[in-house]
Coordinates of C-alpha atoms and ligand atoms in Angstrom, one line a residue:
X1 CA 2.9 -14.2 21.9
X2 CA 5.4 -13.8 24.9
X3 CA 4.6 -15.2 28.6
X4 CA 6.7 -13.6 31.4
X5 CA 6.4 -14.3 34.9
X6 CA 4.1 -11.1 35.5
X7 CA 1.4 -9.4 32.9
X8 CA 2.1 -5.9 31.9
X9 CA -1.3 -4.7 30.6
X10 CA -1.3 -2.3 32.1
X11 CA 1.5 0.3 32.8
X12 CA 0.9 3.9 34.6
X13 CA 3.0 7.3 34.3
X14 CA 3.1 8.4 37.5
X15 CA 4.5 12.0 37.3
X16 CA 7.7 11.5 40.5
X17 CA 6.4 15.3 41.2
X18 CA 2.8 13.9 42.5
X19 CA 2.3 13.2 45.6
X20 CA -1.2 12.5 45.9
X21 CA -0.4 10.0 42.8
X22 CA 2.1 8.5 43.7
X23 CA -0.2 7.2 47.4
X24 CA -2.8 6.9 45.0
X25 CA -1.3 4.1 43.2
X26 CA -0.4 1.8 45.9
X27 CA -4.4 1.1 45.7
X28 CA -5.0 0.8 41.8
X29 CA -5.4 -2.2 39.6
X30 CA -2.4 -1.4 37.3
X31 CA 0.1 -4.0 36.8
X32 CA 3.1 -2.0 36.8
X33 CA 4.1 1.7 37.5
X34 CA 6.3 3.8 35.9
X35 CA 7.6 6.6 37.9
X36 CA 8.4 9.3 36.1
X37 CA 11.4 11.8 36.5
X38 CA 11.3 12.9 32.9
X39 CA 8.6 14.7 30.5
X40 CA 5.9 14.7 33.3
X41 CA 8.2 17.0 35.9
X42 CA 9.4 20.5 34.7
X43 CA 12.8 20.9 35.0
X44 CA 12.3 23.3 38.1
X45 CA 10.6 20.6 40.0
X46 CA 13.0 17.9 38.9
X47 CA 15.7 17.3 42.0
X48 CA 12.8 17.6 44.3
X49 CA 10.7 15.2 42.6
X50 CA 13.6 12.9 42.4
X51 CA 14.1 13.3 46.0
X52 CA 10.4 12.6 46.8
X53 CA 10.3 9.7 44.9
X54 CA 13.0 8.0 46.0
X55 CA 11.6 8.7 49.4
X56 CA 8.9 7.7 48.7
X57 CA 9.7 4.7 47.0
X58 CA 11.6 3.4 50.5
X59 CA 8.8 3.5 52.4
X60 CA 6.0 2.8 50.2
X61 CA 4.1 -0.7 49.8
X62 CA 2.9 -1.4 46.0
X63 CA 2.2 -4.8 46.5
X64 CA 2.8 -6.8 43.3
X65 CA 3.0 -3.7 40.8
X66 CA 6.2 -3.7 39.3
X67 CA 8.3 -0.9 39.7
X68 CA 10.0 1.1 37.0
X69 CA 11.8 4.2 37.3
X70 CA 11.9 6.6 34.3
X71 CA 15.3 8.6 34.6
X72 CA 16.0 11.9 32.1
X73 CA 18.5 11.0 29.7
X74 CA 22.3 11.4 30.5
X75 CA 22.7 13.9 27.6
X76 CA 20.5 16.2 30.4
X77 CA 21.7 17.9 33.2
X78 CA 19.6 15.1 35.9
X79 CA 20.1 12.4 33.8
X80 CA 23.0 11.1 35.9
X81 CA 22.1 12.2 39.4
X82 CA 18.8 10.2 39.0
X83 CA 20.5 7.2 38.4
X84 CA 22.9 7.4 41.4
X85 CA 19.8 8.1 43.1
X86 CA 18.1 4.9 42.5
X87 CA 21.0 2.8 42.9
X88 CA 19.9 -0.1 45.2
X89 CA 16.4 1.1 45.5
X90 CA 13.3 -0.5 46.0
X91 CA 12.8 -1.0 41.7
X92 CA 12.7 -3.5 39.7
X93 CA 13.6 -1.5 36.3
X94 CA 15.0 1.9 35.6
X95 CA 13.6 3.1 32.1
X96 CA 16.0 5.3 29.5
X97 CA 14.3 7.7 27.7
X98 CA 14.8 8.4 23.8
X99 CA 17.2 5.4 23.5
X100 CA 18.8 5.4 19.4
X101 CA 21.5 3.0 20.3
X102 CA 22.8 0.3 22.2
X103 CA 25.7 2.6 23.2
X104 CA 23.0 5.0 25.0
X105 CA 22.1 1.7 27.2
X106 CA 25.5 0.8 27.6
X107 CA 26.0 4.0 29.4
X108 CA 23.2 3.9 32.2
X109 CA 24.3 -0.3 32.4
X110 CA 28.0 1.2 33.2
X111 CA 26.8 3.2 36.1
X112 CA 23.5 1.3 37.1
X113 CA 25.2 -2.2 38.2
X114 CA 22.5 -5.2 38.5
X115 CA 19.3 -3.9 38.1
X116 CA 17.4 -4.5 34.5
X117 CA 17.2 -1.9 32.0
X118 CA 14.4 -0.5 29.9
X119 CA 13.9 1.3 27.2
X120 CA 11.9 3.9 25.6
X121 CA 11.8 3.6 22.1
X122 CA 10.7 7.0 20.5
X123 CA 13.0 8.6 17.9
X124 CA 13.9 7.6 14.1
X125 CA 17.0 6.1 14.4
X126 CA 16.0 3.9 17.7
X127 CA 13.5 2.7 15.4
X128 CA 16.4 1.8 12.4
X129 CA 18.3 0.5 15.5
X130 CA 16.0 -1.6 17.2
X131 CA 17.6 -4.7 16.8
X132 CA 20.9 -3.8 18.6
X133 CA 18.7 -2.1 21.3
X134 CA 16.9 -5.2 21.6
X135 CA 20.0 -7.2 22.2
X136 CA 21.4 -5.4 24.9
X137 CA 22.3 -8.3 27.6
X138 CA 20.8 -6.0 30.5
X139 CA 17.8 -5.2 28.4
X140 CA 14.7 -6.4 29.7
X141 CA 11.6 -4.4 28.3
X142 CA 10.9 -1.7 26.2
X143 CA 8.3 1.1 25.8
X144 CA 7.1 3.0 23.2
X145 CA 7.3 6.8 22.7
X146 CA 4.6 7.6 20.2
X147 CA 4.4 11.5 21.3
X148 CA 7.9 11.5 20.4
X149 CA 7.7 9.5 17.7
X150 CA 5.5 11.1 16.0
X151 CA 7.3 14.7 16.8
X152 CA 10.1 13.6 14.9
X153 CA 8.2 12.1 12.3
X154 CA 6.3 15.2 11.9
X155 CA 3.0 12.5 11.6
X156 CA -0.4 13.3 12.1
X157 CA -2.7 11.9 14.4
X158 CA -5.0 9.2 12.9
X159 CA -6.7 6.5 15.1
X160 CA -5.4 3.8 12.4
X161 CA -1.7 5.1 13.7
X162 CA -0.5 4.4 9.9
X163 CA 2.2 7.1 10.0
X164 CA 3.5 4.8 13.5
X165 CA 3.3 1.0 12.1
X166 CA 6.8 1.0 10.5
X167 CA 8.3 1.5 13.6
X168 CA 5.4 -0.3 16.0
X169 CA 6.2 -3.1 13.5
X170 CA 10.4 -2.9 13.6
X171 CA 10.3 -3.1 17.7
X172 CA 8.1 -5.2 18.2
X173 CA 10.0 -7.5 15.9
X174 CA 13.4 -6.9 18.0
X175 CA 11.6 -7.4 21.4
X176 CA 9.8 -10.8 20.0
X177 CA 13.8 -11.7 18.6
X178 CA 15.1 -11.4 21.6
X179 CA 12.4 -12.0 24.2
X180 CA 11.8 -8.8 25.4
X181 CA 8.8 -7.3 26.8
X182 CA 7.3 -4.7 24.6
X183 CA 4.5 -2.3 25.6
X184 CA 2.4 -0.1 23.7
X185 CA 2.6 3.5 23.5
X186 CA 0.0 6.2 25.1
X187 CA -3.6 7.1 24.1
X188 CA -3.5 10.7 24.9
X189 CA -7.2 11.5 25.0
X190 CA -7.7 10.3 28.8
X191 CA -11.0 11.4 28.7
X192 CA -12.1 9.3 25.2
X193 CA -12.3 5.3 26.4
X194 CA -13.8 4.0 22.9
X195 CA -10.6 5.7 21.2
X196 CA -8.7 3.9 24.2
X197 CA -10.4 0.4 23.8
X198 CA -9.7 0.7 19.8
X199 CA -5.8 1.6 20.4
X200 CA -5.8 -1.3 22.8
X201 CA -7.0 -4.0 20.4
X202 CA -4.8 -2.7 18.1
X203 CA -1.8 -2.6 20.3
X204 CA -3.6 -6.6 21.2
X205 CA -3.9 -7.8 17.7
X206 CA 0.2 -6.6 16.9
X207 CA 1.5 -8.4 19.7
X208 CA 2.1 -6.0 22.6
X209 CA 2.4 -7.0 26.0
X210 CA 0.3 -4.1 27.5
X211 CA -0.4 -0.6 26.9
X212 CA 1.1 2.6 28.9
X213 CA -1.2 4.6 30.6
X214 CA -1.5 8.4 31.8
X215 CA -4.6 8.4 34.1
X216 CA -6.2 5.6 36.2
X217 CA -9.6 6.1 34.2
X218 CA -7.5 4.2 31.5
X219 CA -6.9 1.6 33.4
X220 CA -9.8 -0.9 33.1
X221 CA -9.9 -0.6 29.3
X222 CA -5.9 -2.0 29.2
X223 CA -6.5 -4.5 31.5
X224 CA -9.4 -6.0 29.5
X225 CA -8.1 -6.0 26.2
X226 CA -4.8 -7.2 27.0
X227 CA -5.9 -10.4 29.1
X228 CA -7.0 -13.6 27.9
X229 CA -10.7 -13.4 27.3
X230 CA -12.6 -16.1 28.6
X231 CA -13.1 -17.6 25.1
X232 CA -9.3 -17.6 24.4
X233 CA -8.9 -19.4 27.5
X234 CA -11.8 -22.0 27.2
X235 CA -10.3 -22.5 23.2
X236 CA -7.2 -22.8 24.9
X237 CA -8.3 -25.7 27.5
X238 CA -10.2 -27.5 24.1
X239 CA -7.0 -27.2 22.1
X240 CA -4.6 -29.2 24.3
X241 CA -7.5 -31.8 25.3
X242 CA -8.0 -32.6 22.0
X243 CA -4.4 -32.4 20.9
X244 CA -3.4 -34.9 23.8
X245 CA -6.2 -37.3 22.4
X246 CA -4.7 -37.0 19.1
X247 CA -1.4 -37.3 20.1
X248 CA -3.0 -40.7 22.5
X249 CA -4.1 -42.1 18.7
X250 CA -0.7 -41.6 17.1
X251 CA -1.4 -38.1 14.9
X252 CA 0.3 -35.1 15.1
X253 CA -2.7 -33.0 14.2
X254 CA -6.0 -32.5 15.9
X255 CA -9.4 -30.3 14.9
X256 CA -10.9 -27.9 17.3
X257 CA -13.8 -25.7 15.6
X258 CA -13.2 -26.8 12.4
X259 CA -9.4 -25.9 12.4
X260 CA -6.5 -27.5 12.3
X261 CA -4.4 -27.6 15.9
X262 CA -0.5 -28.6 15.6
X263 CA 2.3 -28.2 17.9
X264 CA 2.8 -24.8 17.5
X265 CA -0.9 -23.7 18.4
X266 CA -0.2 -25.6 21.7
X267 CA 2.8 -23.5 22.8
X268 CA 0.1 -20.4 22.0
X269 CA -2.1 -22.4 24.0
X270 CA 0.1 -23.2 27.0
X271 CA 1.1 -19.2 26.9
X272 CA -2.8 -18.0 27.1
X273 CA -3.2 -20.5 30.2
X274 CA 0.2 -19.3 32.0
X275 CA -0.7 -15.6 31.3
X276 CA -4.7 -15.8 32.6
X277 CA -3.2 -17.5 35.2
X278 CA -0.8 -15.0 36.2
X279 CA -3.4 -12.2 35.8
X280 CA -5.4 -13.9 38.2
X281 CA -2.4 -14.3 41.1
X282 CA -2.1 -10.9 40.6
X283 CA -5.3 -9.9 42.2
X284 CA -6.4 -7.0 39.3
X285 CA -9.4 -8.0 37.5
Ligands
LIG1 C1 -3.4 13.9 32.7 C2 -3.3 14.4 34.1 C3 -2.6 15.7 34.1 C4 -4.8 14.7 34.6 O1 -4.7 15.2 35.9 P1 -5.9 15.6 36.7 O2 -6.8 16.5 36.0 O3 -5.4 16.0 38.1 O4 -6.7 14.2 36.9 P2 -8.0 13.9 37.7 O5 -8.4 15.1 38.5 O6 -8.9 13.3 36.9 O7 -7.4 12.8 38.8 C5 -8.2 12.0 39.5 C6 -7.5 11.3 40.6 O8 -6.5 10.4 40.0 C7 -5.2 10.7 40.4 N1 -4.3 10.6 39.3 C8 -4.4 11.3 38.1 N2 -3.4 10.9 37.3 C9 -2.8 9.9 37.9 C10 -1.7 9.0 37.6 N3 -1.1 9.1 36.4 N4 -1.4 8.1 38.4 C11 -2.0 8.0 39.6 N5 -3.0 8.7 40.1 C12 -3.4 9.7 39.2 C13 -5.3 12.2 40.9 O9 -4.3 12.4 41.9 C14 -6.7 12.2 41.5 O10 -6.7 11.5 42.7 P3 -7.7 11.9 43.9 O11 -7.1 13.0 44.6 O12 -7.9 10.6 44.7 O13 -9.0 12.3 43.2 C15 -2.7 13.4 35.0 O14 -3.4 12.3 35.0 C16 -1.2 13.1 34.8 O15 -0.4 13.9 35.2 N6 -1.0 12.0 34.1 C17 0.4 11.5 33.9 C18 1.0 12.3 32.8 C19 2.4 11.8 32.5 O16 2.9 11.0 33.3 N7 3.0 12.1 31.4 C20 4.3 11.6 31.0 C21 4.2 10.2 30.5 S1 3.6 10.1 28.9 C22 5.0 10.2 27.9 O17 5.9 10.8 28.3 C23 4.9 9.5 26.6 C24 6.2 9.1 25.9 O18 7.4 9.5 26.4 C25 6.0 9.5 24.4 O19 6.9 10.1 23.8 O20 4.9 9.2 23.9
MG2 MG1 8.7 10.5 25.1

């Protein structure tokens, strides 16, 4: 598991199109936003959605939400006007759509001085190449595309995600390598939160950070299965008392429940304390 200042369980598409959403959010318990330019604004609507939301971006208050900007891809006719447009904006990420290789990153880093980059993973070969993506020195988290993904693989729906574990498994890797953030993909089925709440604990049990969301009803699922639960965190607590008092008696090991506790399970430990404790300065239950 990975600690970062923040908690990402939670991460909302905001179409930049909506205005209603985009006030809307301000007030919801998501911990980060991304503001989408790409798949969620037609291409009619696009240079007025960008407009708006950098706009509305300036003037805006989301609290302690972090703020990611989802720019089309330079191989588009907005790609590049979007990312002028957020230059020195109130964000703290921009996010690159159908990233394959470190090249495509180097090109946004090139004209987007400063800021951190992020990216969506969401075709075959970013998947193949998710080492190098991983690397990137202005990389700092990375998302994954599973409509897309699943396009290209020409992949069925299946609430196991089988077809999607190769490449689930192959970025999560990379991120955890390299210390990245890594969030799940989408649950499309808004409506369906037991088919949410199952993709969560999956997305939980892998190693994600959080899951991206399209709809706020989606929200309270995320949040729940990708914090600490209060037995994690009272194991936790148990764990490093008794591996203090071992440590205290000159051993290395200590039992908790019947089951061994070393070094290694302390770091775990020490990461589920630091992140319920960050969940909890963030205000979103
Ligand atoms: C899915 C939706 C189109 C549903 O919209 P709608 O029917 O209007 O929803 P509701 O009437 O239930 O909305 C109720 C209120 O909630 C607000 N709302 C809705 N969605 C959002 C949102 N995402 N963020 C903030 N607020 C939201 C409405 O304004 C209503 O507010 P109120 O007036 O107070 O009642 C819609 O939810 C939507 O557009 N979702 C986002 C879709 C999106 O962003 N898609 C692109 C990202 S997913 C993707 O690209 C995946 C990836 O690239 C891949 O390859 O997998
Ligand atoms: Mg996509």
């Amino acid at each position: 598991m990975q600690t970062h200042a923040r908690p990402y369980r939670s991460v909302l598409y905001i179409p930049g199109s909506k205005a209603r959403a985009l006030e809307k959010a301000q007030t919801l318990p998501t911990d980060a936003i991304i503001f989408d330019l790409e798949d969620a604004v037609t291409p009619e609507e696009k240079p007025a959605a960008r407009a708006l939301l950098a706009q509305t971006l300036s003037e805006a208050d989301y609290g302690a939400r972090a703020r990611i900007v989802r720019i089309n891809g330079f191989d588009t006719p907005w790609g590049r006007d979007d990312a002028a447009a957020f230059v020195g904006a109130k964000v703290d990420a921009i996010l690159i759509p159908k990233v394959s290789t470190a090249a495509d990153l180097q090109a946004v880093a090139d004209v987007i001085p400063g800021l951190p980059l992020w990216a969506m993973l969401e075709t075959a070969l970013g998947m193949l190449n998710a080492a190098e993506i991983a690397a990137h020195p202005r990389l700092q988290g990375m998302v994954m595309g599973t409509n897309d993904l699943a396009k290209e693989l020409g992949s069925r729906f299946r609430p196991d995600r089988l077809a999607l574990q190769a490449g689930l498994g192959l970025c999560l890797l990379a991120a955890r390598a390299h210390s990245r953030i890594i969030i799940d993909g989408v649950y499309n089925a808004f409506k369906d939160a037991e088919g949410l709440r199952v993709e969560c604990d999956q997305g939980r049990d892998m190693g994600f950070d959080g899951k991206t969301l399209i709809h706020p009803d989606q929200l309270a699922v995320a949040n729940a299965a990708f914090a600490p639960s209060e037995a994690e965190v009272d194991l936790a607590r148990r764990q490093i008392a008794a591996f203090d008092e071992a440590q205290a008696a000159g051993l290395g090991v200590a039992v908790v429940d019947g089951k061994i506790v070393e070094n290694l399970h302390i770091v775990t430990a020490r990461q589920t304390l630091a992140k319920a404790g960050a969940i909890a300065a963030m205000g979103n239950s």
